[in-house]
Structure formats: C-alpha cells, structure tokens
CSV table of C-alpha atoms and ligand atoms in Angstrom, one decimal:
chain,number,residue,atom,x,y,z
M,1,UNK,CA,46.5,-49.9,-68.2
M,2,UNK,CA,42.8,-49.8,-67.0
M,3,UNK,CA,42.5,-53.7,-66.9
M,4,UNK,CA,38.6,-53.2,-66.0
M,5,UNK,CA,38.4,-53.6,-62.2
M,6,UNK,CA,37.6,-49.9,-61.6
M,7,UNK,CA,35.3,-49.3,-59.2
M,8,UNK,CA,34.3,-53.1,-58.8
M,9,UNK,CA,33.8,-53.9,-55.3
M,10,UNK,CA,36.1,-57.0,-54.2
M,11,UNK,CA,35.8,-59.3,-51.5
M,12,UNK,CA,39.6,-60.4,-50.3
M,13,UNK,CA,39.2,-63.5,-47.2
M,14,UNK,CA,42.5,-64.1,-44.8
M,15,UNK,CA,43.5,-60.3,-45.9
M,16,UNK,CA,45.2,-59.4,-42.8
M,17,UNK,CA,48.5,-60.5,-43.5
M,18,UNK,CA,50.8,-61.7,-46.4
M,19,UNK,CA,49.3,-63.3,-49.4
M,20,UNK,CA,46.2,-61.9,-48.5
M,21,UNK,CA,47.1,-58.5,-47.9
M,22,UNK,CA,49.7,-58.2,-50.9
M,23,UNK,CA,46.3,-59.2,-53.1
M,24,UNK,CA,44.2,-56.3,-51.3
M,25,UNK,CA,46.5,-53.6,-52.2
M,26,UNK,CA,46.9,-54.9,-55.9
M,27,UNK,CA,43.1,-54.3,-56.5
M,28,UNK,CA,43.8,-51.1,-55.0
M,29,UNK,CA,46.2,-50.2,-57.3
M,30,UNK,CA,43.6,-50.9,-60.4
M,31,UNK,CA,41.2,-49.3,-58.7
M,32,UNK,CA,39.0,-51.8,-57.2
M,33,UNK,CA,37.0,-50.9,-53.8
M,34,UNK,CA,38.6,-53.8,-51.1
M,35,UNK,CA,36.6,-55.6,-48.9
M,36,UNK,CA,38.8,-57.2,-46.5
M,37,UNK,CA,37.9,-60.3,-44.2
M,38,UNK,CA,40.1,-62.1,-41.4
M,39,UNK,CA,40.0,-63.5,-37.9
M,40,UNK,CA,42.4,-61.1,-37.1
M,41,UNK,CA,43.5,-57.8,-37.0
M,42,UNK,CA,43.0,-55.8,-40.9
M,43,UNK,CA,43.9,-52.1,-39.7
M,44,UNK,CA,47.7,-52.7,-41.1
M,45,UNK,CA,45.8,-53.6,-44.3
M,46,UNK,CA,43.5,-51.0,-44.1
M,47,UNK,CA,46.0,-48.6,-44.2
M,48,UNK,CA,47.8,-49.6,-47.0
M,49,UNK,CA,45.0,-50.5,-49.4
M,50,UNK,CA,43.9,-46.6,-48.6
M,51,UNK,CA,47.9,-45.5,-49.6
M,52,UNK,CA,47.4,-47.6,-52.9
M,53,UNK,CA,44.5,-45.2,-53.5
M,54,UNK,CA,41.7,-47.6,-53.1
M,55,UNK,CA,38.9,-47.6,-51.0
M,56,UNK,CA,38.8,-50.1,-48.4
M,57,UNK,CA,36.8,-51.5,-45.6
M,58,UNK,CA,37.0,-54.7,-43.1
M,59,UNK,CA,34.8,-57.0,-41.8
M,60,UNK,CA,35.7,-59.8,-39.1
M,61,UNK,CA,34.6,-63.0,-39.5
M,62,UNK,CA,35.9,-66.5,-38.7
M,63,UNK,CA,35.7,-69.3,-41.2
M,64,UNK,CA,35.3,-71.9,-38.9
M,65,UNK,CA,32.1,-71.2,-37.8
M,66,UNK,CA,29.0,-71.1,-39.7
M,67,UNK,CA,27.1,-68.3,-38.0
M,68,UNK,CA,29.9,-66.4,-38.1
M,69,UNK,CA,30.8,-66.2,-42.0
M,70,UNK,CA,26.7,-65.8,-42.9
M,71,UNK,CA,27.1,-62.5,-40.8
M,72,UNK,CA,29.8,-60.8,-42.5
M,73,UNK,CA,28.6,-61.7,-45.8
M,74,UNK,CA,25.2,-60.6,-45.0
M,75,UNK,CA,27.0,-57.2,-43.6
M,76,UNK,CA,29.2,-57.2,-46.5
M,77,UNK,CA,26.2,-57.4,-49.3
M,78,UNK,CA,23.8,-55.2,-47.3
M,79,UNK,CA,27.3,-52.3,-47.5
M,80,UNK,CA,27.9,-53.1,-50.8
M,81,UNK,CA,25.9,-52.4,-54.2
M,82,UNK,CA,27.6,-55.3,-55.7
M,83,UNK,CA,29.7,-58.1,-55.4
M,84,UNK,CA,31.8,-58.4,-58.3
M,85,UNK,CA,34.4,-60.6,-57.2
M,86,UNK,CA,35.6,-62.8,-54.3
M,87,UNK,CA,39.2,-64.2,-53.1
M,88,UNK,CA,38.9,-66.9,-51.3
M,89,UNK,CA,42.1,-66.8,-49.7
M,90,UNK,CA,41.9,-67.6,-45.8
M,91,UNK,CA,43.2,-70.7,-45.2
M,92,UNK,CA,44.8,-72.4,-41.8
M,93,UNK,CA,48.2,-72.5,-42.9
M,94,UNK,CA,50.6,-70.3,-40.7
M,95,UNK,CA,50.6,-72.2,-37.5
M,96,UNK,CA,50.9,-75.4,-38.6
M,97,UNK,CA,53.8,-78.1,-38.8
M,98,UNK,CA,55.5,-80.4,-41.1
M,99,UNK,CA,55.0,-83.9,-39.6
M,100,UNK,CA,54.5,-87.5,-40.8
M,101,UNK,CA,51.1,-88.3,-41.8
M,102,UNK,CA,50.4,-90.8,-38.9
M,103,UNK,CA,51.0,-87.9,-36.1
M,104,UNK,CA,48.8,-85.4,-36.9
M,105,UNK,CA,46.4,-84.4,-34.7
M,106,UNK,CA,42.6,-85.3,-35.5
M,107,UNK,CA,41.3,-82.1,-33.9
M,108,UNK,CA,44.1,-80.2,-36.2
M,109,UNK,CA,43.1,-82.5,-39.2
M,110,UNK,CA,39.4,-81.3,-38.5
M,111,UNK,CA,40.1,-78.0,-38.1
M,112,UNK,CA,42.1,-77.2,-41.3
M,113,UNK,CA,38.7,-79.1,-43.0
M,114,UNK,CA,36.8,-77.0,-41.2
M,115,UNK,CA,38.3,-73.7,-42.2
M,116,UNK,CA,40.0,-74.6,-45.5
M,117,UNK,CA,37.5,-76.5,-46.9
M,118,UNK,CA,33.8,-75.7,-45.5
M,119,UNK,CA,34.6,-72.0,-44.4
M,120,UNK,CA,35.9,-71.7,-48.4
M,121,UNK,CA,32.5,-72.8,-49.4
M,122,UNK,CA,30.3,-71.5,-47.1
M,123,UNK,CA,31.7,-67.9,-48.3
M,124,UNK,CA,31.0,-68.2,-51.7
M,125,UNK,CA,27.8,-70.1,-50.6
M,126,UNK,CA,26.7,-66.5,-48.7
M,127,UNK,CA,27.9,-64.2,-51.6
M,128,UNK,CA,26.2,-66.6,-53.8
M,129,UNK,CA,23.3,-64.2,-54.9
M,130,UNK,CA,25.6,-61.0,-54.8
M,131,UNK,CA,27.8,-62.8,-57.3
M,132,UNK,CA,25.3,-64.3,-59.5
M,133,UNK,CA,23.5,-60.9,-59.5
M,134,UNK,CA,26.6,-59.2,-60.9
M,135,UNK,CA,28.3,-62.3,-62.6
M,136,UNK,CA,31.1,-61.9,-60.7
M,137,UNK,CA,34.5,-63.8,-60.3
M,138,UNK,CA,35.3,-66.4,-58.0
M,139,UNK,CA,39.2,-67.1,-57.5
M,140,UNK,CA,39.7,-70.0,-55.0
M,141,UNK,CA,43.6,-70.2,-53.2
M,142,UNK,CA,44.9,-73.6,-53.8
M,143,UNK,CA,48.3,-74.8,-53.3
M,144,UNK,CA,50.7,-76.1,-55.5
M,145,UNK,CA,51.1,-79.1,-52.9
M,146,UNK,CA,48.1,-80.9,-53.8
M,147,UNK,CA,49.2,-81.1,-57.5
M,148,UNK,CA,52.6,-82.5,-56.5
M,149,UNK,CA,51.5,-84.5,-53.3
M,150,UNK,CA,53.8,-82.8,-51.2
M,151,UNK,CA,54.7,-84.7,-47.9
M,152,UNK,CA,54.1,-83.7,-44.4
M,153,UNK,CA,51.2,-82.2,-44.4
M,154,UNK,CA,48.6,-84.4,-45.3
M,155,UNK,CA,45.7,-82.6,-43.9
M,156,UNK,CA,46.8,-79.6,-45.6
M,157,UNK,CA,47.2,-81.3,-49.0
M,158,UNK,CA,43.6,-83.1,-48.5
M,159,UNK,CA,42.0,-79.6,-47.4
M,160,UNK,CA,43.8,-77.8,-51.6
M,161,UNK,CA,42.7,-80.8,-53.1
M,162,UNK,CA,39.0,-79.9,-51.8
M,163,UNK,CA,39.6,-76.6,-53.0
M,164,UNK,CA,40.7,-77.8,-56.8
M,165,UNK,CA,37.9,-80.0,-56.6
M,166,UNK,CA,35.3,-77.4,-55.2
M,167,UNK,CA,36.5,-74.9,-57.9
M,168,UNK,CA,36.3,-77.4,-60.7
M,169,UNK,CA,32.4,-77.7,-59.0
M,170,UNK,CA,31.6,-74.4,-58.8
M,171,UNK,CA,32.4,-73.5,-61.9
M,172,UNK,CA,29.8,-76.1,-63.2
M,173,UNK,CA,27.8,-74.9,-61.3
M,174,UNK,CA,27.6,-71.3,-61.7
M,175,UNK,CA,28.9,-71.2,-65.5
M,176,UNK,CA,25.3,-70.9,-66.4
M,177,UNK,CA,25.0,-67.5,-63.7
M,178,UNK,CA,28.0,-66.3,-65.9
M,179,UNK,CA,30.3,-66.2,-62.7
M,180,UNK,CA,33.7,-67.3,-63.1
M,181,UNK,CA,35.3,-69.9,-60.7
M,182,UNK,CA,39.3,-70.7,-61.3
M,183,UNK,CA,42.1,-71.8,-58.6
M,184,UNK,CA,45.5,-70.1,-58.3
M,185,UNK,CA,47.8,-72.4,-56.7
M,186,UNK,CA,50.5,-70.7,-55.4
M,187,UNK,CA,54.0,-73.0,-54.9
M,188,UNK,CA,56.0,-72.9,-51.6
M,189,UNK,CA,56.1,-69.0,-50.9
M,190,UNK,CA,58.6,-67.3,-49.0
M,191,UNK,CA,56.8,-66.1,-46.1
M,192,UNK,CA,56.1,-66.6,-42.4
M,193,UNK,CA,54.3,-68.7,-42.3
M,194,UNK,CA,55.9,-71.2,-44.7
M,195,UNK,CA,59.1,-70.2,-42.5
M,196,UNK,CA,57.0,-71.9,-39.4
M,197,UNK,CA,55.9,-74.9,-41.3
M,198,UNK,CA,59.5,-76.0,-41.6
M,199,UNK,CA,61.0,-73.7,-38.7
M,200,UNK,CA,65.0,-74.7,-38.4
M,201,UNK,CA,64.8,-76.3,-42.0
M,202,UNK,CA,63.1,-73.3,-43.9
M,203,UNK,CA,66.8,-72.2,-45.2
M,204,UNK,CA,67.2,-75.7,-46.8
M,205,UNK,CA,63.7,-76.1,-48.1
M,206,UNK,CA,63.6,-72.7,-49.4
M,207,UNK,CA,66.7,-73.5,-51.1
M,208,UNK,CA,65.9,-76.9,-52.3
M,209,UNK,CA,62.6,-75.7,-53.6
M,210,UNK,CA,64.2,-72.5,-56.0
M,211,UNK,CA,66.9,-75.2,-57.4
M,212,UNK,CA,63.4,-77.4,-58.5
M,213,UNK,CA,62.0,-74.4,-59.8
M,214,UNK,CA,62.0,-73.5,-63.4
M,215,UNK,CA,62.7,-69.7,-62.2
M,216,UNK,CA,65.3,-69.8,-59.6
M,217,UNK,CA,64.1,-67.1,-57.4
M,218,UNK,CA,62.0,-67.3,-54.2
M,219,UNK,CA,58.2,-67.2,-55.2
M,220,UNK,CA,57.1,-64.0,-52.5
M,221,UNK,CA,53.7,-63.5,-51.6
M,222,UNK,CA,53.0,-60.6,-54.1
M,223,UNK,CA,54.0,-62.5,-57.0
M,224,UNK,CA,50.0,-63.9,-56.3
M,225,UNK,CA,48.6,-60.6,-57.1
M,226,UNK,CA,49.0,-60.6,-61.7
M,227,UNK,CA,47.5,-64.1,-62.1
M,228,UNK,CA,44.8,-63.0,-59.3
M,229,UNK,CA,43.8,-59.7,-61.1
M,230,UNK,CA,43.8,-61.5,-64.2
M,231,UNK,CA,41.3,-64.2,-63.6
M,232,UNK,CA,38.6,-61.3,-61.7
M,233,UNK,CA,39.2,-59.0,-64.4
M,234,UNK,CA,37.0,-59.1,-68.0
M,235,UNK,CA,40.6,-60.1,-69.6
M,236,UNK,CA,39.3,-64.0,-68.5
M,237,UNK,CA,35.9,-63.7,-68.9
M,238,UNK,CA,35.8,-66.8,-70.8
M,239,UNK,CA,38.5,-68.6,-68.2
M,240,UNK,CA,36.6,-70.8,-65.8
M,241,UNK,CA,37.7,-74.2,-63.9
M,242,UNK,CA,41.0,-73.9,-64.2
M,243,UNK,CA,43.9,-74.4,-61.8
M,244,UNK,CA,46.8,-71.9,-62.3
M,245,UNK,CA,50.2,-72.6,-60.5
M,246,UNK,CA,52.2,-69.4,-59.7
M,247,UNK,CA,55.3,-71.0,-58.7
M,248,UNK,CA,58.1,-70.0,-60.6
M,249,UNK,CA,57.9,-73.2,-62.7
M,250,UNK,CA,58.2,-75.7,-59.7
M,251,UNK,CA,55.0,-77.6,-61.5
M,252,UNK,CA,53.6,-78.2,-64.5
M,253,UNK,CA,50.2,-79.1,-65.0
U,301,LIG,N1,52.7,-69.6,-48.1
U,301,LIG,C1,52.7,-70.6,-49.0
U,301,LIG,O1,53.8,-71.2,-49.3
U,301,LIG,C2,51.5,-71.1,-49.6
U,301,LIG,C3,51.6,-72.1,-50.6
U,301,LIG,C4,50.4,-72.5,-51.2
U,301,LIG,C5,49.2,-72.0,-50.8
U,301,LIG,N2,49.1,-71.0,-49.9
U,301,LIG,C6,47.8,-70.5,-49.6
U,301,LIG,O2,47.8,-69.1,-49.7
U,301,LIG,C7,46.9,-68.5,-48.9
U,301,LIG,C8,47.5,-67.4,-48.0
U,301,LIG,O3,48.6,-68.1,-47.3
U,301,LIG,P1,49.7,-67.3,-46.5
U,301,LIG,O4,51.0,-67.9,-46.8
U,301,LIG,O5,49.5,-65.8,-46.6
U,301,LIG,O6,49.3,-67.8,-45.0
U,301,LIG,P2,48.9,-67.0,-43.7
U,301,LIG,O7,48.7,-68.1,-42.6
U,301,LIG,O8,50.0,-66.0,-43.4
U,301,LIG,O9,47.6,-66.3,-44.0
U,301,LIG,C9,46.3,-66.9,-43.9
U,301,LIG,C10,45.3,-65.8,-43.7
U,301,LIG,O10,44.0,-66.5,-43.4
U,301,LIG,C11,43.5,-66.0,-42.2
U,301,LIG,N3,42.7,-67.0,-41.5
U,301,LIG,C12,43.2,-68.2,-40.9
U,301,LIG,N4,42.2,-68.8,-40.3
U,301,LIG,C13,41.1,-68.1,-40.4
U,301,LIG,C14,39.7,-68.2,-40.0
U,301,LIG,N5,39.4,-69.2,-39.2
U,301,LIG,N6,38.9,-67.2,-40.3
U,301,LIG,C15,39.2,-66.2,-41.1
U,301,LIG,N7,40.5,-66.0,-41.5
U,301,LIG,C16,41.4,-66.9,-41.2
U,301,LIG,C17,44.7,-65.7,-41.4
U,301,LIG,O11,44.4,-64.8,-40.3
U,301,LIG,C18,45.6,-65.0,-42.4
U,301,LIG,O12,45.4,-63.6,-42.6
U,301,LIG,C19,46.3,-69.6,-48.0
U,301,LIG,O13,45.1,-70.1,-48.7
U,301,LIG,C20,47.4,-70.7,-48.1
U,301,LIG,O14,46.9,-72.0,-47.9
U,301,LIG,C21,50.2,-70.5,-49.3
C-alpha cells in the first residue's frame, strides 16, 4: 500500500541505533529518502536503510550544542529539495540510571535538558523554514513515563514532559503553516538501553511491566515505526497536538 511517503525526504534524529534506526529503515520500506542524524556512528544504518531500498544519507550533529545542530540542518536543507518531515527522536536515554530523585546529578539533570529538551527544539527551530515551505510533519519522541510519572528518573521524566508540552506548542504554533506536530510516546521498550537503566533488575522490570500491559508482550523498538509513519504520512493530515502511547496498552490517555 503506497501510504504517500514516496519520495518525501525525511529527517530521522538519534538514528544510529535502536528506536531510531528501526524508524529509518521503515521509511525506507515506503519509499521515503532517509536523512539520518546522530552523535554517533550511522554507517550500520546506512547500510540497512539502502537494503530496505531507500535512499539514505547521514549527517553528524550533536544536540547539545547549538552551533552544532544549526550546521547539520543548514547542510541538511542546502542537500535536500525539501523537508517533508522530521523525527525528533535523539534523546539522552541509554547511559543513564534509575536512582532516587534526590541523587541525581545536576550536571546529568542539565544535560538530559540540554539534549532532550533544547537540542529537540533547536532542530525543528533550524528546519523551521524547510518544513513550513513543504508543510511538513513534525513527530516529537516522548515517553510514556511522563504520562504515568514513572519513578527514578526524574530528570528524564521532566525532559518528555517538555517534549509533550513543546509538541502541544508547536503545533499551535505552526498549525497555521499547515505543518503537523504530534508526540509518540513509546512505553518501556525492550532494548539496551532500557536494559542499562535498570541493569541487574531489567528481567523483573521487563516482566512486571508486560503483566501491567494490556498486550502482554515486550513493546520492541520497531513496534515505533506504524504509529510513526502514520502521523508523517497524508493519512493524519488533519492529526495535530496529540500524544500517542505505543505501549502495548500499559497507558491510557
Ligand atoms: N527505550 C525505551 O524504553 C524508551 C521509552 C520511552 C521513550 N524512549 C525514547 O525513544 C527514543 C529512542 O530511545 P532508544 O531506546 O532507542 O535510546 P538510545 O539511547 O538507544 O538511542 C538514542 C539515540 O539518540 C542519540 N543521541 C543521544 N545523545 C545525542 C546527542 N547529544 N546528539 C545527537 N544524538 C544523540 C544516540 O546516539 C542514539 O542513537 C528516545 O527519545 C527515548 O527517550 C525510549
């Protein structure tokens, strides 16, 4: 089924690795040209967005700083006809730990704002005129933890409650450019880095987590990649501010 993303060029942040690179090779699969960003390295990407048959190519950038992001997105737009739709899915989340909320670390706590939260905006604030120019789609990663106020990671929570809000904002805000702006909020997905969040207790939090679900099977990082084609395809051109959980049912909004 030709679900309209043919040939629309798509900007994929954080697409180096899981969640982010499952994404990147389901536009490939429709047919989308893939625009991958990351800190680190895409080629592993790279190569299997070009398998899926779609045309692919990578720009480094890191979130966290400024000067940084305006220069891959100025790269980006100056190699690209159009931006037709972003995924703003880098996030700090691999890497960090479950703890009580009075240990965290304020340099840790400023960087996950930093990069979650500011590097998030500043990417759709240097696409800005790409996307308005071809009313394009804006899909913001949340997480499913800010809706149910999941413990230990406080900074993390704050940072996808910034995103809900800033997607909420957006979509305000560029409603009357006819660009899209909607969250997917994916619930706790069985992945590395979810496994180094909770390190020896990922078994039993895995567990616990399926028997709260709804569905009771793992939510893996390509289950993203439907509600994600959905919301940049023409199927939800009329979708906008909304926050979708893809968690097997583990919350309803
Ligand atoms: N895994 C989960 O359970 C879960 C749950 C809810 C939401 N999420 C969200 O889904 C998205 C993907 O998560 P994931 O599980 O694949 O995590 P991950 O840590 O494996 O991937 C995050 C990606 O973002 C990139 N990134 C991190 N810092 C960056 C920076 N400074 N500049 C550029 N890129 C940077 C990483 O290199 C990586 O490719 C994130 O937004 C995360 O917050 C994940």
């Amino acid at each position: 089924m030709d679900i309209g993303l043919t040939g629309k060029n798509v900007v994929v942040t954080g697409a180096g690795r899981s969640i982010g690179q499952e994404i990147a090779i389901g536009f490939a699969e429709v047919g989308a040209n893939v625009i991958g960003v990351d800190i680190i390295d895409l080629g592993e990407t790279g190569e299997k967005v070009t398998a899926a048959g779609g045309a692919w190519s990578a720009h480094s950038a890191d979130l966290e700083d400024p000067s940084s992001v305006e220069a891959a997105c100025k790269n980006i737009m100056a190699d690209n006809k159009s931006i037709d739709a972003l995924v703003n899915n880098a996030a700090l989340y691999g890497g960090l730990k479950m703890m009580p909320m009075d240990k965290i670390d304020l340099d840790v706590w400023d960087k996950v704002m930093n990069i979650n939260v500011r590097g998030t905006y500043l990417v759709v604030r240097n696409l800005m005129p790409a996307l308005i120019e071809a009313k394009g789609k804006i899909v913001n990663i949340a997480s499913g933890s800010a809706l149910r106020g999941s413990p230990g990671l406080m900074h993390y929570v704050a940072s996808k409650g910034a995103v809900i809000g800033m997607t909420r904002s957006m979509a305000t805000e560029l409603g009357g450019h006819g660009v899209t702006v909607n969250a997917v909020a994916p619930g706790f997905v069985a992945n590395e880095a979810s496994q180094g969040l909770t390190d020896d207790m990922y078994d039993k939090y895995l567990e616990m987590t399926v028997m709260a679900q709804s569905i009771k099977e793992p939510t893996e990082p390509k289950d993203m990649v439907g509600t994600i084609l959905y919301l940049t395809s023409p199927l939800a051109n009329s979708v906008t501010g909304q926050v979708c959980p893809v968690d097997n049912g583990l919350c309803k909004t």
